[in-house]
JSON list of C-alpha atoms in Angstrom, two decimals:
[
{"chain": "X", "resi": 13, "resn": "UNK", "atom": "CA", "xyz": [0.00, 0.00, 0.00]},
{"chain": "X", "resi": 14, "resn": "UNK", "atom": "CA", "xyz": [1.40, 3.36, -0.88]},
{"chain": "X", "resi": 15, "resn": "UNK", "atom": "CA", "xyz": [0.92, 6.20, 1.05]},
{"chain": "X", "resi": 16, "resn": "UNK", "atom": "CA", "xyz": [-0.72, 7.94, -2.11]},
{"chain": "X", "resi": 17, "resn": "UNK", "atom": "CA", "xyz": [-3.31, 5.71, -2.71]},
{"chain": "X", "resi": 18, "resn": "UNK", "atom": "CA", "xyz": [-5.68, 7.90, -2.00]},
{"chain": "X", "resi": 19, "resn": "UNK", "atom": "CA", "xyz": [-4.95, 10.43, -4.24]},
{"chain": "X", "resi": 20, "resn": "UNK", "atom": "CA", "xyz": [-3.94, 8.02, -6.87]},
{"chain": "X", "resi": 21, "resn": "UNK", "atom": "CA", "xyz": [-7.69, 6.87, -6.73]},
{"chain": "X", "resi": 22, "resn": "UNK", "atom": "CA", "xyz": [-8.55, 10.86, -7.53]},
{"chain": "X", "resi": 23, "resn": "UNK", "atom": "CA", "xyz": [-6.85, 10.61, -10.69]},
{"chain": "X", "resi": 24, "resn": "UNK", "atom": "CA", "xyz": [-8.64, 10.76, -14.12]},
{"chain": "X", "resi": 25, "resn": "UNK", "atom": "CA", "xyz": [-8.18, 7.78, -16.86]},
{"chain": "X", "resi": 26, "resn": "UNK", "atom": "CA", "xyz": [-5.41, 9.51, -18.68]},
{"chain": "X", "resi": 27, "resn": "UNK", "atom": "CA", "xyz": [-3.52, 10.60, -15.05]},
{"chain": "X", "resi": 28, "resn": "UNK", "atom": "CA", "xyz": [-3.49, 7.40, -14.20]},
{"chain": "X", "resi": 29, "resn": "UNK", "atom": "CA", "xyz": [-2.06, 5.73, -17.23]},
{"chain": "X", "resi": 30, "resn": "UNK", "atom": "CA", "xyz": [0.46, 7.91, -17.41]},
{"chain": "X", "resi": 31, "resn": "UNK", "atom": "CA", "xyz": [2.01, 8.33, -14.06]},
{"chain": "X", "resi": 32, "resn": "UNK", "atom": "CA", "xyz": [0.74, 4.68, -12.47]},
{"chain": "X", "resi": 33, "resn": "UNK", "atom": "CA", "xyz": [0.87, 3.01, -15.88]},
{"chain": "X", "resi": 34, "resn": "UNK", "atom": "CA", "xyz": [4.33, 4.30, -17.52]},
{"chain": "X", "resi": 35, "resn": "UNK", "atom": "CA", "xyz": [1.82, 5.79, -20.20]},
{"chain": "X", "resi": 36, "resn": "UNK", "atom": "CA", "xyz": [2.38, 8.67, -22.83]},
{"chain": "X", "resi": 37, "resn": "UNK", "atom": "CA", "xyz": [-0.65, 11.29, -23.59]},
{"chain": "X", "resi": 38, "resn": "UNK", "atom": "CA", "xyz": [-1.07, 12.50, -26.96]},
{"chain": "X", "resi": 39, "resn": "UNK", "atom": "CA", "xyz": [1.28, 15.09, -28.17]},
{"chain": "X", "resi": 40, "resn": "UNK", "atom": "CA", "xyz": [-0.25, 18.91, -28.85]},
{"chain": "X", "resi": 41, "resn": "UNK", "atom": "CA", "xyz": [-3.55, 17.68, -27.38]},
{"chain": "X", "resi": 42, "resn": "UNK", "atom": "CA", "xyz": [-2.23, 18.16, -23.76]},
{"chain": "X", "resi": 43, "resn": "UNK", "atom": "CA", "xyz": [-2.81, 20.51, -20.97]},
{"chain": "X", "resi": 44, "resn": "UNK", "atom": "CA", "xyz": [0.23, 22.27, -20.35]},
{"chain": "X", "resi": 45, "resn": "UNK", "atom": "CA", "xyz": [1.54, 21.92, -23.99]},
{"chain": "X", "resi": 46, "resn": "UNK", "atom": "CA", "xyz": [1.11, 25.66, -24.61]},
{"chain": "X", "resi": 47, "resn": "UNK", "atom": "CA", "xyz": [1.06, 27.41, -20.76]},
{"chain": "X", "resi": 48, "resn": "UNK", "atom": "CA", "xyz": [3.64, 29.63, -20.15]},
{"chain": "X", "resi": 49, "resn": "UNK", "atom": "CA", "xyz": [2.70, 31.91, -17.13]},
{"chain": "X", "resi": 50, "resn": "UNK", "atom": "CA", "xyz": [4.83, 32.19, -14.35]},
{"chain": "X", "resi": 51, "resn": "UNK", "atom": "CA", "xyz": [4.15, 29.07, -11.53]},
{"chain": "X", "resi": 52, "resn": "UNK", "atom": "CA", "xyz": [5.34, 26.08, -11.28]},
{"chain": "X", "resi": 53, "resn": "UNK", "atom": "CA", "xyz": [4.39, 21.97, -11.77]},
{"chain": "X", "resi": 54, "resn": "UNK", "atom": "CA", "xyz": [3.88, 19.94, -9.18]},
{"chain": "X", "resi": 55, "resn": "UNK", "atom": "CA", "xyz": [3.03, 15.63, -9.38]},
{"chain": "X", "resi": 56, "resn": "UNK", "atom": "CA", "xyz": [-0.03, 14.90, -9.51]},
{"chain": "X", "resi": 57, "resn": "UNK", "atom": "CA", "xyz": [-0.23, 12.53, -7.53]},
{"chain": "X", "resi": 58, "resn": "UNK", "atom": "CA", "xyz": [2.29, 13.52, -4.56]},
{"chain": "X", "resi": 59, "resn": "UNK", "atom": "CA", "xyz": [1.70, 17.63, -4.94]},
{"chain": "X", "resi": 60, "resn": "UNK", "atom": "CA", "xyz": [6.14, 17.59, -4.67]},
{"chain": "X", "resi": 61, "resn": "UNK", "atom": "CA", "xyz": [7.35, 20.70, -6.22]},
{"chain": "X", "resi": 62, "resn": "UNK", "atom": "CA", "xyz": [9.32, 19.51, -9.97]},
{"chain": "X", "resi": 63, "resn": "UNK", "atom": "CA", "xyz": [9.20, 22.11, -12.37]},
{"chain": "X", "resi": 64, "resn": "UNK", "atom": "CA", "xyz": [9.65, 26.03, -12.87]},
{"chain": "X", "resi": 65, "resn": "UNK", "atom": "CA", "xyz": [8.01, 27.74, -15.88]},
{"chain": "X", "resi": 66, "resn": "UNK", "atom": "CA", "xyz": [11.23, 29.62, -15.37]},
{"chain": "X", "resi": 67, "resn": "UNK", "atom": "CA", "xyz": [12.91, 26.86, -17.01]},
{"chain": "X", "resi": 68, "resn": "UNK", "atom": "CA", "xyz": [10.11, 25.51, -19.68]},
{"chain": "X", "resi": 69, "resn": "UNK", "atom": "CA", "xyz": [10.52, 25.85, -23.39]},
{"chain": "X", "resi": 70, "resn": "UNK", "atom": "CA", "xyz": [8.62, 25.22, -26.40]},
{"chain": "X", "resi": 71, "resn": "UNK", "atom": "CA", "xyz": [10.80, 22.42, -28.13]},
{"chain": "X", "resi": 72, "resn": "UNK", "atom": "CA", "xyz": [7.86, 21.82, -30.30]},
{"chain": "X", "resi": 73, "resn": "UNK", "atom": "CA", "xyz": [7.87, 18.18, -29.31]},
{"chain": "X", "resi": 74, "resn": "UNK", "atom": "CA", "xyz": [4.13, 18.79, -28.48]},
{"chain": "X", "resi": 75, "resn": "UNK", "atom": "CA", "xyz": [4.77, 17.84, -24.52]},
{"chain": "X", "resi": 76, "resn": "UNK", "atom": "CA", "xyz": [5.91, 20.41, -21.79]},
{"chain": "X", "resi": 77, "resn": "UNK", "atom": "CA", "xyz": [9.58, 20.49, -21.81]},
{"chain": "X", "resi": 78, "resn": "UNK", "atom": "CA", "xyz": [11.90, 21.96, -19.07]},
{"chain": "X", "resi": 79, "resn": "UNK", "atom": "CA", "xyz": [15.75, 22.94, -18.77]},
{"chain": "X", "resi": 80, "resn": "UNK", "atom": "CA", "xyz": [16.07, 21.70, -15.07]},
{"chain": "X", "resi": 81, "resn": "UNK", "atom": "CA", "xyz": [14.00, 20.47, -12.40]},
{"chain": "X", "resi": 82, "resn": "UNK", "atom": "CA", "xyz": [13.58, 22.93, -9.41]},
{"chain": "X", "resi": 83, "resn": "UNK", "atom": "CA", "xyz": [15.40, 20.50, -7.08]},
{"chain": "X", "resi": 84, "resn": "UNK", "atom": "CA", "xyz": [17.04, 17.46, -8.63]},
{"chain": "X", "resi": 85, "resn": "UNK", "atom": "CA", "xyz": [16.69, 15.71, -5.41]},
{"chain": "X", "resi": 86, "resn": "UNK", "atom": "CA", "xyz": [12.80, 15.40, -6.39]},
{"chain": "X", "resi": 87, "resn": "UNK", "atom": "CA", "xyz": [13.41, 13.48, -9.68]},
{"chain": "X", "resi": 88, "resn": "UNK", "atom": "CA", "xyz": [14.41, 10.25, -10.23]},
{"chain": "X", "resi": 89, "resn": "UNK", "atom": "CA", "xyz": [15.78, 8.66, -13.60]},
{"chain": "X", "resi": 90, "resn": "UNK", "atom": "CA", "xyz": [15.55, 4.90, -14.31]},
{"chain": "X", "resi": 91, "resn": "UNK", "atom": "CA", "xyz": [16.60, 3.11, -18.20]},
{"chain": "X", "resi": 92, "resn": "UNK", "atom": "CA", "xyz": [14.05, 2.51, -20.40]},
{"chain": "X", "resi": 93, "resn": "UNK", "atom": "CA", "xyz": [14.29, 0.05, -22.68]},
{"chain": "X", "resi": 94, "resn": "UNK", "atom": "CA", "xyz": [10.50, -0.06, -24.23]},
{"chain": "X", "resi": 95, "resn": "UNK", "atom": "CA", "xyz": [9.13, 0.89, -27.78]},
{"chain": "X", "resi": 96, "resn": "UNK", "atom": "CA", "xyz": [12.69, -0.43, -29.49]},
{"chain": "X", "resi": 97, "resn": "UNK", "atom": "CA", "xyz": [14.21, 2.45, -27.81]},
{"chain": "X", "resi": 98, "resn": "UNK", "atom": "CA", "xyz": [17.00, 3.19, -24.91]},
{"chain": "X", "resi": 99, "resn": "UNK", "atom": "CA", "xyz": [15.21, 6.12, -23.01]},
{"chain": "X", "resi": 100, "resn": "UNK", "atom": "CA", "xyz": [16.33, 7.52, -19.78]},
{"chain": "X", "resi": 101, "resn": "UNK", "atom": "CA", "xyz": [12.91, 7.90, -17.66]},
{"chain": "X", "resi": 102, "resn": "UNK", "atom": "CA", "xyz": [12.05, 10.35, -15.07]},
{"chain": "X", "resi": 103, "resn": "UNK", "atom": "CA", "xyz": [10.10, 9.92, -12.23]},
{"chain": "X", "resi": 104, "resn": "UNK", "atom": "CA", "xyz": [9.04, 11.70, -9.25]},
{"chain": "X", "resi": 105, "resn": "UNK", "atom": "CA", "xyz": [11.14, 10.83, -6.31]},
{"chain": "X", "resi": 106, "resn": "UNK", "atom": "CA", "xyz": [8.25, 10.85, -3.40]},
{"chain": "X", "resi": 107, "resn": "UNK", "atom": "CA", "xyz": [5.24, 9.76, -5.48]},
{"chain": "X", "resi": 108, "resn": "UNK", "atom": "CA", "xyz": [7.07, 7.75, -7.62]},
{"chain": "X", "resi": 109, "resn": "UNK", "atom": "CA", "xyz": [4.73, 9.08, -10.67]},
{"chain": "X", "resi": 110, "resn": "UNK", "atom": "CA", "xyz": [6.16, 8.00, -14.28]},
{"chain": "X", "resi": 111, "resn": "UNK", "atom": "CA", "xyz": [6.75, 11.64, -15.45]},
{"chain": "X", "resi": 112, "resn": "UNK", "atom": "CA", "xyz": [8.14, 11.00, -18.98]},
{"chain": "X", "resi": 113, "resn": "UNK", "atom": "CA", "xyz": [11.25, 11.51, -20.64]},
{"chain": "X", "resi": 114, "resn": "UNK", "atom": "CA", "xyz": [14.70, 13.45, -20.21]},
{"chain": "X", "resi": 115, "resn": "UNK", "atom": "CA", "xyz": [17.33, 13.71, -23.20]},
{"chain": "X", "resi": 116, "resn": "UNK", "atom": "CA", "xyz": [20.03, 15.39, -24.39]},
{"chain": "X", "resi": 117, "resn": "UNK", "atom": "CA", "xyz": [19.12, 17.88, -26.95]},
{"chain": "X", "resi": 118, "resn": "UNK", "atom": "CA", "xyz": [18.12, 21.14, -25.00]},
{"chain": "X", "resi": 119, "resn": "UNK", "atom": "CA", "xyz": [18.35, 24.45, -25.92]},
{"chain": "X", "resi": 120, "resn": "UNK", "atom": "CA", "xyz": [22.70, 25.36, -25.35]},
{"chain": "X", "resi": 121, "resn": "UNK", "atom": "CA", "xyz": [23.09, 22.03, -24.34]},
{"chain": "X", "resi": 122, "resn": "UNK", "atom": "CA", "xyz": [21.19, 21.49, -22.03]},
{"chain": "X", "resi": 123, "resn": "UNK", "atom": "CA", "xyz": [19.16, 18.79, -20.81]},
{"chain": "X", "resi": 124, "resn": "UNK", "atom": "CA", "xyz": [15.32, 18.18, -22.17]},
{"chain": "X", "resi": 125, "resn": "UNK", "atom": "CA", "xyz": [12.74, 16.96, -19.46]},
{"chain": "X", "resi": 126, "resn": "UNK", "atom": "CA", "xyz": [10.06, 16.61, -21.69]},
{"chain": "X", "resi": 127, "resn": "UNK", "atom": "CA", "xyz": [6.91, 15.74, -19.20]},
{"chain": "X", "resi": 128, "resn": "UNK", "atom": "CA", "xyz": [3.65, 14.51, -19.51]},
{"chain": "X", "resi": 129, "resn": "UNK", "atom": "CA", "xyz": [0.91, 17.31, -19.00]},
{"chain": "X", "resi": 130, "resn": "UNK", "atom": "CA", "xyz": [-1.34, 14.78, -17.03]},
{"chain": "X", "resi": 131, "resn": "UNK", "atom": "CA", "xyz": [1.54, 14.15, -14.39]},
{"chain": "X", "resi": 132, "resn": "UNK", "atom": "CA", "xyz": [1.39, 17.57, -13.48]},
{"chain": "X", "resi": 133, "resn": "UNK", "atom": "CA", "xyz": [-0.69, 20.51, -11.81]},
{"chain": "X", "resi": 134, "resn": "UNK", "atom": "CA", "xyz": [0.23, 23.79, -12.69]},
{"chain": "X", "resi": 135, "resn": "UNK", "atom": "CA", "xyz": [-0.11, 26.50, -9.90]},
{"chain": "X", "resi": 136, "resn": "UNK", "atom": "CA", "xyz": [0.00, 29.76, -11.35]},
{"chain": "X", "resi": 137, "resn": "UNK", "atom": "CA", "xyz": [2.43, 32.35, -9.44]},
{"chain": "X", "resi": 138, "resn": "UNK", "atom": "CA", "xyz": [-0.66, 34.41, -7.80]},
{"chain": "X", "resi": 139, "resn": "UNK", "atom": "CA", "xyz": [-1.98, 31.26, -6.44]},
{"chain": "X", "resi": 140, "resn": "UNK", "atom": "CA", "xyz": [1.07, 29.90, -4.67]},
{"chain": "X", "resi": 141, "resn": "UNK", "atom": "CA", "xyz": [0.58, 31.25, -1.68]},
{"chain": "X", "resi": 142, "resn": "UNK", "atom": "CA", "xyz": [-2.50, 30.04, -1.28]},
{"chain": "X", "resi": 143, "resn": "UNK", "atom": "CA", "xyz": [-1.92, 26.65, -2.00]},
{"chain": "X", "resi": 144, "resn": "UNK", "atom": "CA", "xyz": [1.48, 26.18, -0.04]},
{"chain": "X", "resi": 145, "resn": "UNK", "atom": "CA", "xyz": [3.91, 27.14, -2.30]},
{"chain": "X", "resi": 146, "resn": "UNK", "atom": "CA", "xyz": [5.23, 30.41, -1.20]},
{"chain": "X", "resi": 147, "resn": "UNK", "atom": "CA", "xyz": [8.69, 29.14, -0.33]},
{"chain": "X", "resi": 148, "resn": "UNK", "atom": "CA", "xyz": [9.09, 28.97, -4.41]},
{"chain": "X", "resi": 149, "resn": "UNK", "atom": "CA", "xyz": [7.88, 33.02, -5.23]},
{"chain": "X", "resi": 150, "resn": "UNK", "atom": "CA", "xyz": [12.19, 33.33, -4.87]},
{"chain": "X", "resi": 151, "resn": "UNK", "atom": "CA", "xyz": [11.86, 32.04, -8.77]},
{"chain": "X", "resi": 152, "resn": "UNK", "atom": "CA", "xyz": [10.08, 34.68, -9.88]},
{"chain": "X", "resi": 153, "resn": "UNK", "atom": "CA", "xyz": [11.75, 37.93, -8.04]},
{"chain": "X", "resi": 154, "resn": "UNK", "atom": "CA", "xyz": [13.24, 40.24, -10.48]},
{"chain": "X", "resi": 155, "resn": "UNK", "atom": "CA", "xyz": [17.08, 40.51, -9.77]},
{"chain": "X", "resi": 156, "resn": "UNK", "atom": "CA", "xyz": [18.20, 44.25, -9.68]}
]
């Protein structure tokens, strides 16, 4: 029994494939595809801080994609041998939510965490507060 399983049963069909079932959604036709105000993505399933839209990009893969996690601590990778391919897969750390995909052909070099939209909740910047997050506004200060 997982300490989640309560909020895993809150998931919707396509939630659940992906992050319980290793699943992919459909590319373009995806929630967070095309948002790009300031907040940041959280799992689903475990509500553990992963992503900044600091650091997203449109790599017109037709999936959210990201430079860098927030905290590296709250990812996981594993090898992923499935579909013919040799994929490294990420994973949230505490929730242990199949998240999708990180390569090697970011923008500059960096990394790509390209991420299912239905392992995520995006919580806009105004909202953070509100919903717990306000140790994360630090993101989105202006430097001087």
């Amino acid at each position: 029994m997982s300490k989640y399983d309560k909020e895993i049963k809150k998931l919707n069909p396509i939630q659940f494939f992906v992050t319980q079932q290793n699943g992919t959604e459909k590319p373009y036709d995806n929630e967070y595809n095309k948002e790009f105000r300031d907040g940041i993505y959280v799992d689903v399933v475990s509500k553990e801080v992963l992503f900044s839209s600091k650091d997203k990009f449109d790599a017109h893969c037709g999936w959210p994609s990201f430079i860098n996690p927030i905290n590296k601590d709250n990812i996981k990778t594993n090898m992923d041998i499935s579909h013919g391919m040799i994929r490294t897969e990420v994973r949230s750390k505490e929730g242990n939510s199949h998240l999708g995909h990180v390569f090697d052909d970011g923008p500059n070099g960096n990394l790509r965490y390209c991420i299912n939209s239905a392992s995520l909740i995006f919580i806009p910047k105004e909202e953070m507060i509100d919903k717990g997050y306000k140790d994360y506004l630090y993101l989105f200060e202006e430097s001087k």
